[in-house]
Amino acid sequence: MTDIKNMNEDAVSLELATLAERLRCANIAYHQNDEPDLSDAEYDQLKRRNAALEVEFPQLMRDDSPSLQVGAPVSEKFGKITHAVSMLSLGNAFDDADVFEFDARTRKFLGLSSEKITYTAEPKIDGLSLSLRYENGILMQAATRGDGAVGEDVTSNARVISDIPHRLTDAPEILEVRGEVYMSHIDFAELNARQESEGAKPFANPRNAAAGSLRQLDSAVTKSRPLRFFAYAWGEVSAPLATTQMQAISGLKDLGFSTNPLTQVCDTPQDLIDHYRVIEAQRSELGYDIDGVVYKVNDLALQERLGFRSTTPRWAIAHKFAAELAWTRLEEIDIQVGRTGALSPVARLKPVTVGGVVVSNATLHNEDYIRGLDSKGGEIRGGKDIRVGDLVQVYRAGDVIPKVADVDLTKRIENSESYAFPTVCPQCNSPAIREEGDAVRRCSGGMICPAQAVERLKHFVSRAAFDIEGLGAKQVEQFLKDGWISEPSEIFTLRARYGSGLQQLKNREGWGEKSANKLFDAIDEKRMIPLNRVIFALGVRHLGESASKLLAQHYGSWGAFEQAMIGASNPDGDALIDLLSIDGVGAVMAASAVQAFAEPRERALIDRLISELTVQDVAAPTTTDSAVAGKTLVFSGTLVKMTRAEAKARAETLGAKVSGSVSAKTDLLIAGPGAGSKAKKAADLGVETIDEDAWIVLSGQG
Ligand code: IVH
């Protein structure tokens, strides 16, 4: 997989789309069917790659991003239970540096630099999570995680698991205990032997066996399966369990739950890592599967302050065990051309198994990477270059497409030559130019390059863009090849050009008059289109789905947006200042948007498209019940009781927009000491200004 730093937006969008689909299928296979089609390491790699891409390109995050999802929707087989408190997932750490970063991030969010923060470290059990609801000490409900919000009702099955108490004494009136249902190695082996002797399909691993056994319609079957349960968390509670994670866990133990004996309090990130090593060393002797170590902030008041991102808590992380490596021969280097013309080198490998998966392609990132240089010209791999014929090391931690990490020079074939990166586009022969400061070489052919044209058109019809029913990547490719369309606007003139003589379309395999008319109708349906989708569909570099939404929200109409992009080409004008004032729009994104409208060929293409469309304006935001929902807030000066990040996260949770600068559109300024010019500007503009204490009350934290 391409090093993200060297990737362009188009490649990223495409990869994010592929990842979303792949992970959606994997989730259904794993959570609903209990028959995973990816190994855990592979799944993590895809998720991690997805997250890494989203960190670098937040504007490209999809509405259906796997990062926004937990598990899979519940199976129709079971009754549904809406969780009183969502059941979330955990972010991942893959190496020691990620653990130090987790500590640093936590400290930064809380504004605690040198104060002691203690954590707990405990095994990450490889089973499936279960939420047990006790009311007045009696087990009333048990639910799987489902999609995090709604789980499957497995109450009668939970009642037959011997580790799960039916009754609790001295428990809060309402207590939801959460933990992992799992199967031990011995029990798994026995169960599989039994399955086989009965002619039933054996389970692939203990986790599947546990999930398949819990998710039974007949609890007698569950009862015959030796399931176990470790408690490690909680959902709704009518009274606090304790003031620390560790005390809460020992409280659960006192109530009669099994808790993991390897749970330990650690004072520093290094202690966490040390405990990780201790657990890792015992992994094979534990008698049940674990796939990492979970770290949690110990102080529950800090957990509360840290809160959650969309699907993961800020106060916890799972440090996963490592993925695998393999050596193989590099047979060929191919160059792929992306939507913005980026030339990406791909290694064709002699197929090799890495962590249970056969790998035959790997990314080589860019020409510098092949030469043994990083983006700043420093050496990587000790400066060793990569040549066709080399024995290379393939690495698959966190990447969809594996990376070539290293070269064994002692195995280099005689007379091998260093790789000459093409300087013309292999698709259209236009010069491939590498601009100053860009790691990527790009084809300068624009829409005349068939590779770029096809990628742009595919992007144009993709789900988050025009999403035309019956016009997917495959059809676009065919239409382009046949010369029926060469740019987006021509999609909308297809009926006029080919509608009467349907013959050509009809003669094509899979097309009849009915399907052709259906396609034309589907195209016509999308002439009316929301502004954010049009902006996204243009495929401008750095303008992903979220950025397109931000711009649409800000400008409201196509006319206003277009005028602004044209106006913003004046570096001293108000249009540029206004564009840059949008929270989430940075200089790179702004420059890219402005450039698209400044380039005459590009502008003409956009104009031709817009003349075919009715672009819908953005409706005013609907208000929710929070006092700041839909309002634009600015924070300025020093906050004492929380960090900026914490305040911003809170405001956004409440439905407010947070802007970086005060303007006539600002509704409220929260000013701490040293707010200076922003406070003055707010006063000049008559913008309401409050202090941190008033903000704490307003945001319901007081
Ligand atoms: S804490 C807010 N602790 O890992 C999330 N989870 O990848 C609280 N898991 O959904 C979860 N062992 O099913 C926690 N010791 C442990 C765990 C654990 C396994 C599972 C759990 C969770 C998933 C996230």
XYZ file of C-alpha atoms and ligand atoms in Angstrom:
726
model
C 0.000 0.000 0.000
C 1.137 3.471 -0.797
C 2.685 5.406 2.024
C -0.143 7.745 2.949
C 2.115 10.776 3.024
C 2.685 10.274 -0.682
C -0.894 9.586 -1.655
C -3.216 11.910 -3.439
C -6.859 12.410 -2.616
C -8.116 10.358 -5.455
C -6.174 7.305 -4.531
C -7.262 7.794 -0.926
C -10.975 8.161 -1.789
C -10.883 5.104 -3.900
C -9.126 3.101 -1.265
C -11.539 4.315 1.417
C -14.460 3.207 -0.750
C -12.931 -0.213 -1.268
C -12.182 -0.514 2.432
C -15.718 0.474 3.440
C -17.206 -2.220 1.236
C -14.700 -4.877 2.222
C -15.152 -4.193 5.922
C -18.939 -4.088 5.614
C -18.894 -7.611 4.169
C -16.364 -8.750 6.757
C -18.543 -7.402 9.587
C -21.584 -9.283 8.365
C -19.570 -12.463 7.918
C -18.103 -12.141 11.407
C -20.932 -10.733 13.510
C -24.038 -12.049 11.799
C -22.939 -15.293 10.253
C -20.199 -16.227 12.757
C -18.101 -17.239 9.772
C -15.358 -14.669 9.259
C -13.943 -14.269 5.790
C -10.850 -12.387 7.020
C -8.358 -13.251 9.711
C -8.354 -10.933 12.745
C -4.971 -9.558 11.735
C -6.232 -8.840 8.244
C -9.369 -7.197 9.586
C -7.291 -5.009 11.886
C -4.972 -4.137 9.065
C -7.873 -2.952 6.954
C -9.373 -0.989 9.838
C -6.033 0.507 10.694
C -5.297 1.447 7.147
C -8.741 3.011 6.915
C -8.167 5.010 10.093
C -4.697 6.092 9.008
C -6.063 7.355 5.703
C -8.787 9.223 7.548
C -6.321 10.825 9.930
C -4.312 12.213 7.024
C -7.364 13.057 4.910
C -10.173 13.802 7.392
C -12.089 15.531 4.632
C -12.402 12.262 2.751
C -14.034 10.360 5.556
C -17.088 8.605 4.228
C -20.552 8.735 5.787
C -20.419 4.956 5.873
C -16.844 4.895 7.138
C -15.921 1.693 8.975
C -14.529 3.960 11.706
C -18.046 5.157 12.400
C -19.357 1.663 12.778
C -19.193 -0.926 15.455
C -19.935 -4.535 14.599
C -22.833 -5.198 12.268
C -26.585 -4.649 12.315
C -28.369 -7.318 14.325
C -29.514 -10.491 12.678
C -33.239 -10.759 12.025
C -33.192 -14.068 13.875
C -33.130 -12.371 17.273
C -35.200 -9.849 19.147
C -33.585 -6.429 19.373
C -32.404 -4.622 22.469
C -31.501 -0.962 22.346
C -28.507 -0.424 24.601
C -29.079 2.174 27.300
C -25.418 3.147 26.831
C -23.833 2.385 23.430
C -21.453 -0.557 23.250
C -18.391 0.810 21.578
C -15.244 -0.534 20.062
C -11.617 0.228 20.955
C -8.970 2.127 19.058
C -5.807 0.148 18.369
C -2.121 0.565 19.144
C 0.277 -1.616 17.180
C 3.638 -0.692 18.594
C 5.292 0.931 21.592
C 5.249 4.343 19.953
C 1.467 4.151 19.624
C 1.254 3.531 23.375
C 3.362 6.586 24.225
C 1.248 8.543 21.801
C -1.936 7.339 23.520
C -0.561 8.660 26.822
C 0.505 11.937 25.198
C -2.871 12.354 23.502
C -4.681 11.682 26.756
C -2.543 14.222 28.581
C -2.958 16.795 25.861
C -6.722 16.407 25.826
C -6.892 16.821 29.579
C -4.241 19.486 29.784
C -2.191 17.393 32.220
C 1.497 17.469 31.370
C 3.522 16.051 34.220
C 0.789 14.922 36.593
C 0.553 11.216 37.247
C -2.043 9.380 35.156
C -2.462 5.733 36.061
C -3.847 3.151 33.713
C -5.043 -0.409 33.900
C -3.684 -3.080 31.549
C -5.545 -6.331 30.968
C -5.760 -9.029 28.296
C -7.969 -8.360 25.310
C -10.136 -11.449 25.209
C -10.879 -12.757 21.734
C -14.546 -13.576 22.092
C -17.691 -11.526 21.694
C -18.956 -8.812 23.967
C -22.124 -9.157 25.962
C -24.092 -6.690 28.041
C -25.971 -8.034 31.061
C -28.685 -5.866 32.566
C -29.531 -6.403 36.221
C -32.495 -4.649 37.788
C -32.720 -4.880 41.574
C -30.054 -7.550 41.389
C -31.902 -9.798 38.945
C -30.612 -10.593 35.463
C -33.282 -9.136 33.203
C -31.652 -8.865 29.801
C -28.579 -9.924 27.904
C -27.645 -8.393 24.580
C -24.825 -8.760 22.079
C -23.111 -5.624 20.836
C -24.850 -5.626 17.434
C -24.079 -2.326 15.730
C -23.249 -0.705 19.071
C -26.648 0.940 19.456
C -28.936 -2.069 19.057
C -27.932 -5.597 19.994
C -29.446 -9.029 19.793
C -31.555 -10.338 22.639
C -29.764 -13.441 23.909
C -31.157 -13.329 27.455
C -32.185 -16.958 27.731
C -28.829 -18.064 26.344
C -26.863 -15.908 28.790
C -28.784 -17.508 31.663
C -27.240 -20.885 30.847
C -23.631 -19.658 31.027
C -22.293 -20.746 34.375
C -19.973 -17.705 34.834
C -22.991 -15.388 34.646
C -24.831 -14.878 37.963
C -28.638 -14.774 37.822
C -28.866 -12.771 40.997
C -26.602 -10.193 42.617
C -26.635 -9.042 46.188
C -25.707 -5.473 47.130
C -25.713 -4.322 43.520
C -26.951 -0.908 42.400
C -30.642 -0.884 41.450
C -29.676 -0.772 37.800
C -26.412 -2.324 36.716
C -25.308 -3.283 33.243
C -22.239 -5.493 33.378
C -20.252 -5.842 30.190
C -17.644 -8.331 29.259
C -16.538 -11.014 26.863
C -18.056 -14.414 26.199
C -15.308 -16.817 25.143
C -14.417 -20.485 24.923
C -11.278 -22.060 26.353
C -8.897 -24.024 24.136
C -9.732 -27.327 25.828
C -13.464 -26.802 25.543
C -13.060 -25.722 21.939
C -11.115 -28.852 21.047
C -13.723 -31.040 22.748
C -16.591 -29.252 21.065
C -14.997 -29.603 17.645
C -14.327 -33.302 18.215
C -17.980 -33.660 19.117
C -19.079 -31.680 16.081
C -17.017 -33.877 13.825
C -18.234 -37.114 15.358
C -21.788 -35.887 14.807
C -21.019 -35.000 11.207
C -21.428 -31.257 11.930
C -19.088 -28.586 10.636
C -16.200 -27.851 13.007
C -15.661 -24.245 14.095
C -12.690 -22.366 12.680
C -11.529 -21.001 16.045
C -12.706 -20.550 19.639
C -14.096 -17.095 18.945
C -16.406 -18.401 16.202
C -17.404 -21.296 18.391
C -18.291 -18.886 21.224
C -20.247 -16.575 18.929
C -22.029 -19.447 17.190
C -22.903 -20.978 20.547
C -24.225 -17.808 22.139
C -26.207 -16.775 19.087
C -28.499 -19.802 19.122
C -32.267 -19.737 18.918
C -32.476 -22.714 21.238
C -30.831 -22.081 24.609
C -30.521 -25.848 25.127
C -27.860 -25.783 22.420
C -26.086 -22.911 24.159
C -26.241 -24.861 27.398
C -24.458 -27.793 25.788
C -21.603 -25.497 24.772
C -19.010 -24.624 27.412
C -19.080 -20.818 27.334
C -17.337 -18.549 29.796
C -17.517 -14.883 30.635
C -15.031 -12.252 31.851
C -16.477 -8.950 33.107
C -14.380 -5.865 32.245
C -16.746 -2.910 31.811
C -20.236 -1.595 32.484
C -23.041 0.309 30.812
C -25.883 2.018 32.673
C -25.476 2.117 36.442
C -27.847 3.811 38.883
C -25.023 4.484 41.345
C -21.285 4.791 40.650
C -19.413 1.515 41.048
C -16.201 3.114 42.290
C -13.841 5.971 41.569
C -11.281 3.949 39.612
C -11.430 1.312 36.901
C -9.474 -1.121 39.070
C -11.822 -0.714 42.034
C -14.843 -1.080 39.777
C -13.458 -4.335 38.393
C -12.777 -5.692 41.855
C -16.332 -4.598 42.754
C -17.631 -6.721 39.879
C -15.528 -9.586 41.167
C -17.077 -9.176 44.623
C -20.513 -9.324 43.033
C -19.644 -12.762 41.668
C -18.291 -12.126 38.180
C -15.111 -13.608 36.777
C -12.594 -10.881 36.123
C -9.243 -11.358 34.482
C -6.434 -12.057 36.996
C -3.866 -10.397 34.715
C -5.502 -6.986 35.147
C -2.994 -4.585 36.657
C -2.591 -0.899 37.461
C 0.354 0.776 35.676
C 1.832 4.176 36.420
C 3.492 5.011 33.102
C 3.203 4.070 29.436
C 6.441 2.113 29.854
C 4.789 0.102 32.658
C 1.911 -0.624 30.286
C 4.339 -1.909 27.686
C 6.155 -3.987 30.312
C 2.890 -5.573 31.361
C 2.032 -6.146 27.694
C 5.259 -8.143 27.376
C 4.396 -10.139 30.493
C 0.982 -10.990 29.089
C 2.421 -11.688 25.614
C 4.899 -14.145 27.159
C 2.042 -16.006 28.828
C -0.239 -15.876 25.820
C 0.231 -19.465 24.703
C -0.327 -20.840 28.201
C -3.459 -18.937 29.155
C -5.768 -21.574 27.768
C -7.942 -19.074 25.897
C -7.370 -16.712 22.973
C -6.353 -13.142 23.512
C -5.397 -10.773 20.722
C -3.772 -7.937 22.599
C -3.771 -5.940 25.817
C -6.339 -3.263 26.666
C -5.199 -0.103 28.454
C -7.711 2.085 30.278
C -7.353 5.352 32.183
C -7.824 4.277 35.783
C -9.475 7.390 37.225
C -13.167 7.253 36.296
C -13.555 11.021 36.594
C -10.859 11.392 33.930
C -12.588 8.749 31.801
C -15.715 10.867 32.017
C -13.849 13.996 30.923
C -12.143 12.184 28.076
C -15.418 10.838 26.732
C -15.813 9.215 23.349
C -15.140 9.671 19.692
C -17.818 8.316 17.364
C -17.093 4.638 18.020
C -14.232 4.482 20.495
C -13.503 5.864 23.951
C -10.647 8.365 24.289
C -9.768 6.759 27.618
C -8.889 3.283 26.361
C -6.906 1.592 23.633
C -6.183 -1.988 22.553
C -2.506 -2.789 22.042
C -2.661 -5.592 19.510
C -0.157 -8.386 19.052
C 2.035 -8.038 15.956
C 1.361 -9.129 12.379
C 3.615 -11.067 10.064
C 6.413 -10.725 7.547
C 7.582 -12.805 4.583
C 10.363 -12.767 1.983
C 9.687 -13.200 -1.724
C 10.939 -12.314 -5.201
C 9.954 -9.027 -6.861
C 9.053 -10.064 -10.412
C 7.940 -6.808 -11.989
C 7.235 -3.156 -11.246
C 4.014 -1.794 -12.774
C 2.898 1.804 -12.823
C -0.724 2.676 -12.119
C -2.199 6.059 -12.966
C -4.772 7.491 -10.550
C -7.571 10.036 -10.830
C -5.341 13.057 -10.436
C -2.677 11.530 -12.636
C -0.480 10.214 -9.818
C 1.885 7.517 -11.021
C 1.956 4.758 -8.391
C 4.483 1.944 -8.624
C 3.182 -1.504 -7.741
C 5.383 -4.510 -7.020
C 4.295 -7.740 -8.687
C 5.538 -10.491 -6.419
C 6.070 -14.181 -6.562
C 3.010 -15.226 -4.511
C 3.831 -15.732 -0.839
C 1.731 -16.370 2.272
C 1.808 -13.580 4.830
C -0.250 -14.180 7.955
C -2.456 -16.738 6.234
C -3.103 -14.726 3.074
C -1.488 -15.134 -0.321
C 0.117 -11.900 -1.395
C 1.134 -11.166 -4.978
C 1.074 -7.353 -5.108
C 2.571 -4.737 -2.866
C 2.946 -1.012 -2.992
C 6.252 0.679 -3.695
C 4.818 4.111 -2.838
C 6.740 6.381 -5.205
C 10.031 6.808 -7.018
C 11.942 7.969 -3.952
C 10.823 4.949 -2.003
C 12.173 2.686 -4.730
C 15.458 4.590 -4.615
C 15.723 4.165 -0.845
C 14.852 7.739 0.102
C 12.130 9.213 2.262
C 10.087 12.298 1.448
C 12.780 14.592 2.876
C 15.598 12.988 0.953
C 16.859 10.982 3.952
C 17.819 7.363 3.616
C 15.389 4.530 4.255
C 16.381 0.859 4.405
C 19.922 2.130 4.827
C 19.663 3.668 1.356
C 19.138 0.329 -0.419
C 17.201 0.687 -3.659
C 14.641 -1.832 -4.894
C 15.181 -3.620 -8.205
C 13.230 -6.050 -10.311
C 14.475 -9.518 -9.365
C 15.300 -8.576 -5.759
C 14.370 -10.699 -2.771
C 12.096 -8.375 -0.816
C 10.452 -8.434 2.572
C 6.694 -8.057 2.529
C 4.993 -6.617 5.570
C 1.289 -6.533 6.328
C 0.704 -4.667 9.564
C -2.239 -2.372 9.113
C -2.219 -2.098 5.357
C -4.699 -3.433 2.878
C -2.105 -3.847 0.212
C 1.142 -5.024 1.714
C 4.282 -2.972 1.718
C 7.720 -3.883 0.552
C 9.690 -3.114 3.667
C 13.199 -4.353 2.956
C 15.605 -5.824 0.402
C 18.141 -8.599 0.886
C 21.178 -7.327 -1.007
C 23.063 -10.582 -0.525
C 20.447 -12.245 -2.750
C 20.503 -9.579 -5.457
C 20.860 -11.082 -8.915
C 23.939 -10.230 -10.914
C 23.728 -7.447 -13.491
C 20.472 -6.131 -12.044
C 19.750 -2.521 -12.890
C 18.341 0.222 -10.774
C 14.744 0.982 -11.652
C 14.150 3.898 -14.010
C 10.916 5.599 -13.016
C 8.957 6.695 -16.110
C 8.878 10.385 -16.952
C 6.034 10.007 -19.409
C 2.623 8.627 -18.546
C 2.478 4.953 -19.463
C -1.178 5.431 -20.412
C -1.189 8.503 -22.628
C 2.463 9.412 -23.135
C 1.945 12.914 -21.767
C 4.884 14.170 -19.730
C 4.731 12.944 -16.126
C 5.818 15.858 -14.000
C 7.011 15.967 -10.452
C 6.425 19.323 -8.865
C 8.713 20.826 -6.294
C 7.923 19.459 -2.862
C 5.633 16.706 -4.203
C 6.700 13.105 -3.696
C 4.414 12.031 -6.479
C 4.988 12.267 -10.216
C 1.812 13.091 -12.112
C 0.632 12.670 -15.671
C -0.111 16.089 -17.156
C -2.705 14.755 -19.607
C -5.819 15.623 -17.584
C -8.977 14.270 -19.212
C -7.113 13.231 -22.358
C -5.346 10.580 -20.293
C -7.612 7.540 -20.399
C -6.518 6.444 -16.946
C -7.387 9.808 -15.388
C -10.593 10.168 -17.360
C -11.852 6.782 -16.297
C -10.937 7.343 -12.662
C -12.568 10.755 -12.624
C -15.724 9.411 -14.217
C -15.810 6.512 -11.795
C -15.458 8.958 -8.951
C -18.194 11.097 -10.467
C -20.740 8.278 -10.414
C -19.588 6.842 -7.069
C -21.944 6.460 -4.150
C -21.087 9.655 -2.317
C -21.153 11.649 -5.573
C -23.871 11.240 -8.243
C -24.689 7.646 -7.346
C -26.615 6.960 -10.569
C -28.442 3.651 -10.448
C -27.207 1.350 -13.170
C -24.172 3.497 -13.942
C -21.297 2.120 -11.967
C -17.576 1.842 -12.541
C -18.006 -0.969 -15.054
C -20.491 0.862 -17.285
C -18.489 4.058 -17.149
C -15.424 2.201 -18.306
C -17.324 0.679 -21.197
C -18.976 3.948 -22.241
C -15.652 5.724 -22.159
C -14.027 3.017 -24.218
C -16.824 3.206 -26.789
C -16.446 6.963 -26.986
C -19.965 7.642 -25.704
C -18.778 9.775 -22.847
C -15.508 11.531 -22.301
C -16.402 13.840 -19.403
C -19.112 14.078 -16.714
C -21.429 16.467 -18.586
C -21.759 13.937 -21.400
C -23.496 11.493 -19.077
C -26.413 13.902 -19.109
C -26.516 14.187 -22.902
C -26.535 10.415 -23.430
C -30.294 10.194 -23.954
C -30.291 13.066 -26.407
C -27.425 11.532 -28.338
C -28.311 7.849 -28.205
C -31.897 7.742 -26.917
C -33.576 7.633 -30.334
C -31.175 5.143 -31.841
C -31.205 2.748 -28.941
C -29.962 0.093 -31.265
C -26.322 0.521 -30.357
C -27.024 0.166 -26.694
C -29.525 -2.627 -27.232
C -27.053 -4.705 -29.115
C -24.693 -4.716 -26.217
C -24.791 -7.686 -23.938
C -27.004 -7.081 -20.937
C -28.772 -4.070 -22.430
C -32.289 -3.891 -23.805
C -34.553 -0.989 -24.622
C -36.063 -1.207 -21.166
C -32.758 -1.159 -19.337
C -31.447 1.665 -21.519
C -34.504 3.774 -20.787
C -34.194 2.897 -17.148
C -30.628 4.146 -17.181
C -31.582 7.394 -18.921
C -34.342 7.906 -16.354
C -31.923 7.232 -13.516
C -29.550 9.799 -15.017
C -32.347 12.357 -15.334
C -33.291 11.772 -11.727
C -29.856 12.982 -10.682
C -30.017 16.249 -12.591
C -31.462 17.615 -9.390
C -28.595 17.172 -6.940
C -27.515 18.527 -3.547
C -24.686 21.040 -3.626
C -22.280 18.998 -1.496
C -22.517 16.052 -3.869
C -21.704 18.216 -6.887
C -18.684 19.686 -5.149
C -17.464 16.226 -4.149
C -18.167 14.770 -7.599
C -15.863 17.316 -9.252
C -13.015 15.254 -7.905
C -10.888 18.231 -6.956
C -7.796 17.151 -5.039
C -8.201 17.457 -1.257
C -11.959 18.046 -1.541
C -13.372 14.922 -0.024
C -16.850 14.196 1.174
C -16.613 16.035 4.483
C -14.850 19.046 3.006
C -17.503 19.217 0.305
C -20.168 19.255 2.975
C -18.377 22.012 4.848
C -18.162 24.114 1.713
C -21.781 23.442 0.764
C -22.895 24.366 4.273
C -20.870 27.535 4.200
C -21.810 28.831 0.758
C -25.343 27.457 0.529
C -25.710 27.580 -3.264
C -23.732 26.671 -6.367
C -23.734 30.313 -7.483
C -22.251 31.498 -4.203
C -19.714 28.678 -4.143
C -18.551 29.258 -7.709
C -18.284 33.017 -7.209
C -16.290 32.429 -4.032
C -13.854 30.014 -5.673
C -13.299 32.422 -8.540
C -13.021 35.379 -6.167
C -10.629 33.518 -3.880
C -7.987 33.482 -6.606
C -7.285 37.044 -5.489
C -4.819 36.502 -2.629
C -5.784 39.802 -0.993
C -9.517 39.521 -1.398
C -12.256 38.842 1.160
C -13.343 35.665 -0.639
C -10.103 33.917 0.273
C -10.251 35.109 3.888
C -13.821 33.851 4.096
C -12.857 30.492 2.593
C -10.014 30.042 5.054
C -12.210 30.999 8.002
C -14.210 27.784 7.582
C -13.193 25.469 10.398
C -11.751 22.417 8.683
C -10.593 24.217 5.537
C -6.859 24.701 5.444
C -4.514 26.386 2.999
C -3.843 23.254 0.945
C -7.489 22.469 0.460
C -8.333 26.074 -0.327
C -5.522 26.336 -2.882
C -6.632 23.169 -4.574
C -10.265 24.312 -4.848
C -9.269 27.718 -6.125
C -6.891 26.195 -8.659
C -9.616 23.960 -10.105
C -11.674 27.020 -10.942
C -8.718 29.017 -12.183
C -7.673 26.422 -14.750
C -9.581 27.296 -17.979
C -9.918 23.713 -19.259
C -11.197 22.574 -15.871
C -13.565 25.523 -15.519
C -15.079 24.875 -18.952
C -15.618 21.260 -18.000
C -17.371 22.304 -14.788
C -19.511 24.853 -16.642
C -20.616 22.236 -19.172
C -21.613 19.965 -16.317
C -23.486 22.588 -14.311
C -25.514 23.631 -17.355
C -27.033 20.130 -17.286
C -27.977 20.248 -13.607
C -30.249 21.874 -11.064
C -28.062 22.162 -7.996
C -30.052 22.202 -4.759
C -29.242 24.803 -2.145
C -28.357 23.737 1.368
C -31.283 23.878 3.787
C -30.800 25.775 7.052
C -29.628 23.422 9.814
C -32.312 21.901 12.012
C -31.974 22.723 15.660
C -31.675 20.084 18.349
C -32.380 20.515 22.011
C -28.970 21.732 23.139
C -28.513 25.433 23.814
C -25.699 25.708 21.286
C -26.971 23.325 18.568
C -26.554 24.833 15.131
C -24.625 27.824 16.547
C -21.162 28.897 15.522
C -18.790 29.187 18.469
C -15.279 30.517 18.770
C -12.932 29.716 21.657
C -10.217 32.199 22.446
C -7.702 32.844 25.182
C -6.666 30.392 27.850
C -9.100 27.874 29.248
C -8.199 26.815 32.768
C -10.529 23.959 33.610
C -10.253 22.122 30.316
C -8.174 22.134 27.179
C -9.289 23.631 23.889
C -9.576 20.148 22.417
C -11.835 19.088 25.254
C -14.000 22.200 24.937
C -14.219 21.825 21.153
C -15.159 18.156 21.371
C -17.857 19.005 23.882
C -19.264 21.820 21.726
C -19.378 19.572 18.682
C -21.083 16.819 20.657
C -23.765 19.393 21.468
C -24.286 20.159 17.793
C -22.362 23.446 17.581
C -19.924 24.446 14.868
C -16.548 25.609 16.113
C -14.811 28.234 14.041
C -11.272 29.491 14.305
C -12.026 33.158 13.804
C -14.649 35.696 14.850
C -16.874 37.076 12.112
C -20.406 38.372 11.699
C -21.479 34.735 11.535
C -20.171 33.941 15.023
C -22.942 33.374 17.570
C -20.887 33.082 20.707
C -17.311 33.733 21.813
C -15.988 31.811 24.797
C -13.139 33.968 25.974
C -10.564 33.055 28.565
C -7.749 35.325 29.787
C -5.679 36.657 26.891
C -8.515 36.480 24.359
C -7.214 39.804 22.995
C -8.073 40.710 19.430
C -10.823 38.152 19.057
C -12.613 39.525 22.115
C -12.275 43.015 20.729
C -13.589 41.960 17.339
C -16.510 40.169 18.973
C -17.325 43.306 20.950
C -17.152 45.409 17.778
C -19.482 43.029 15.982
C -21.853 42.726 18.930
C -21.135 38.979 19.270
C -22.164 37.589 22.649
C -19.118 36.739 24.773
C -19.009 34.484 27.827
C -16.226 33.202 30.087
C -15.149 29.646 30.782
C -17.358 29.210 33.851
C -20.420 30.300 31.918
C -19.419 27.852 29.148
C -19.204 25.019 31.669
C -22.747 25.763 32.789
C -24.034 26.254 29.241
C -22.510 22.986 28.073
C -24.025 21.063 30.962
C -20.719 20.269 32.618
C -21.271 22.377 35.695
S -13.207 -2.543 27.103
C -15.809 1.187 25.373
N -11.753 -4.599 27.735
O -12.695 -5.726 22.343
C -15.212 -0.137 25.049
N -12.927 -4.678 25.680
O -12.104 -4.157 20.023
C -15.062 -1.005 26.257
N -12.618 -6.754 24.450
O -15.925 -4.437 21.991
C -14.414 -2.259 25.919
N -11.335 -7.747 25.907
O -15.623 -6.878 22.769
C -12.565 -4.064 26.822
N -10.483 -6.356 28.457
C -11.270 -5.838 27.560
C -11.615 -6.512 26.384
C -12.450 -5.900 25.463
C -11.947 -7.869 24.747
C -13.376 -6.585 23.214
C -14.744 -5.984 23.370
C -14.706 -4.729 22.568
C -13.653 -5.047 21.583
C -13.039 -3.820 20.955
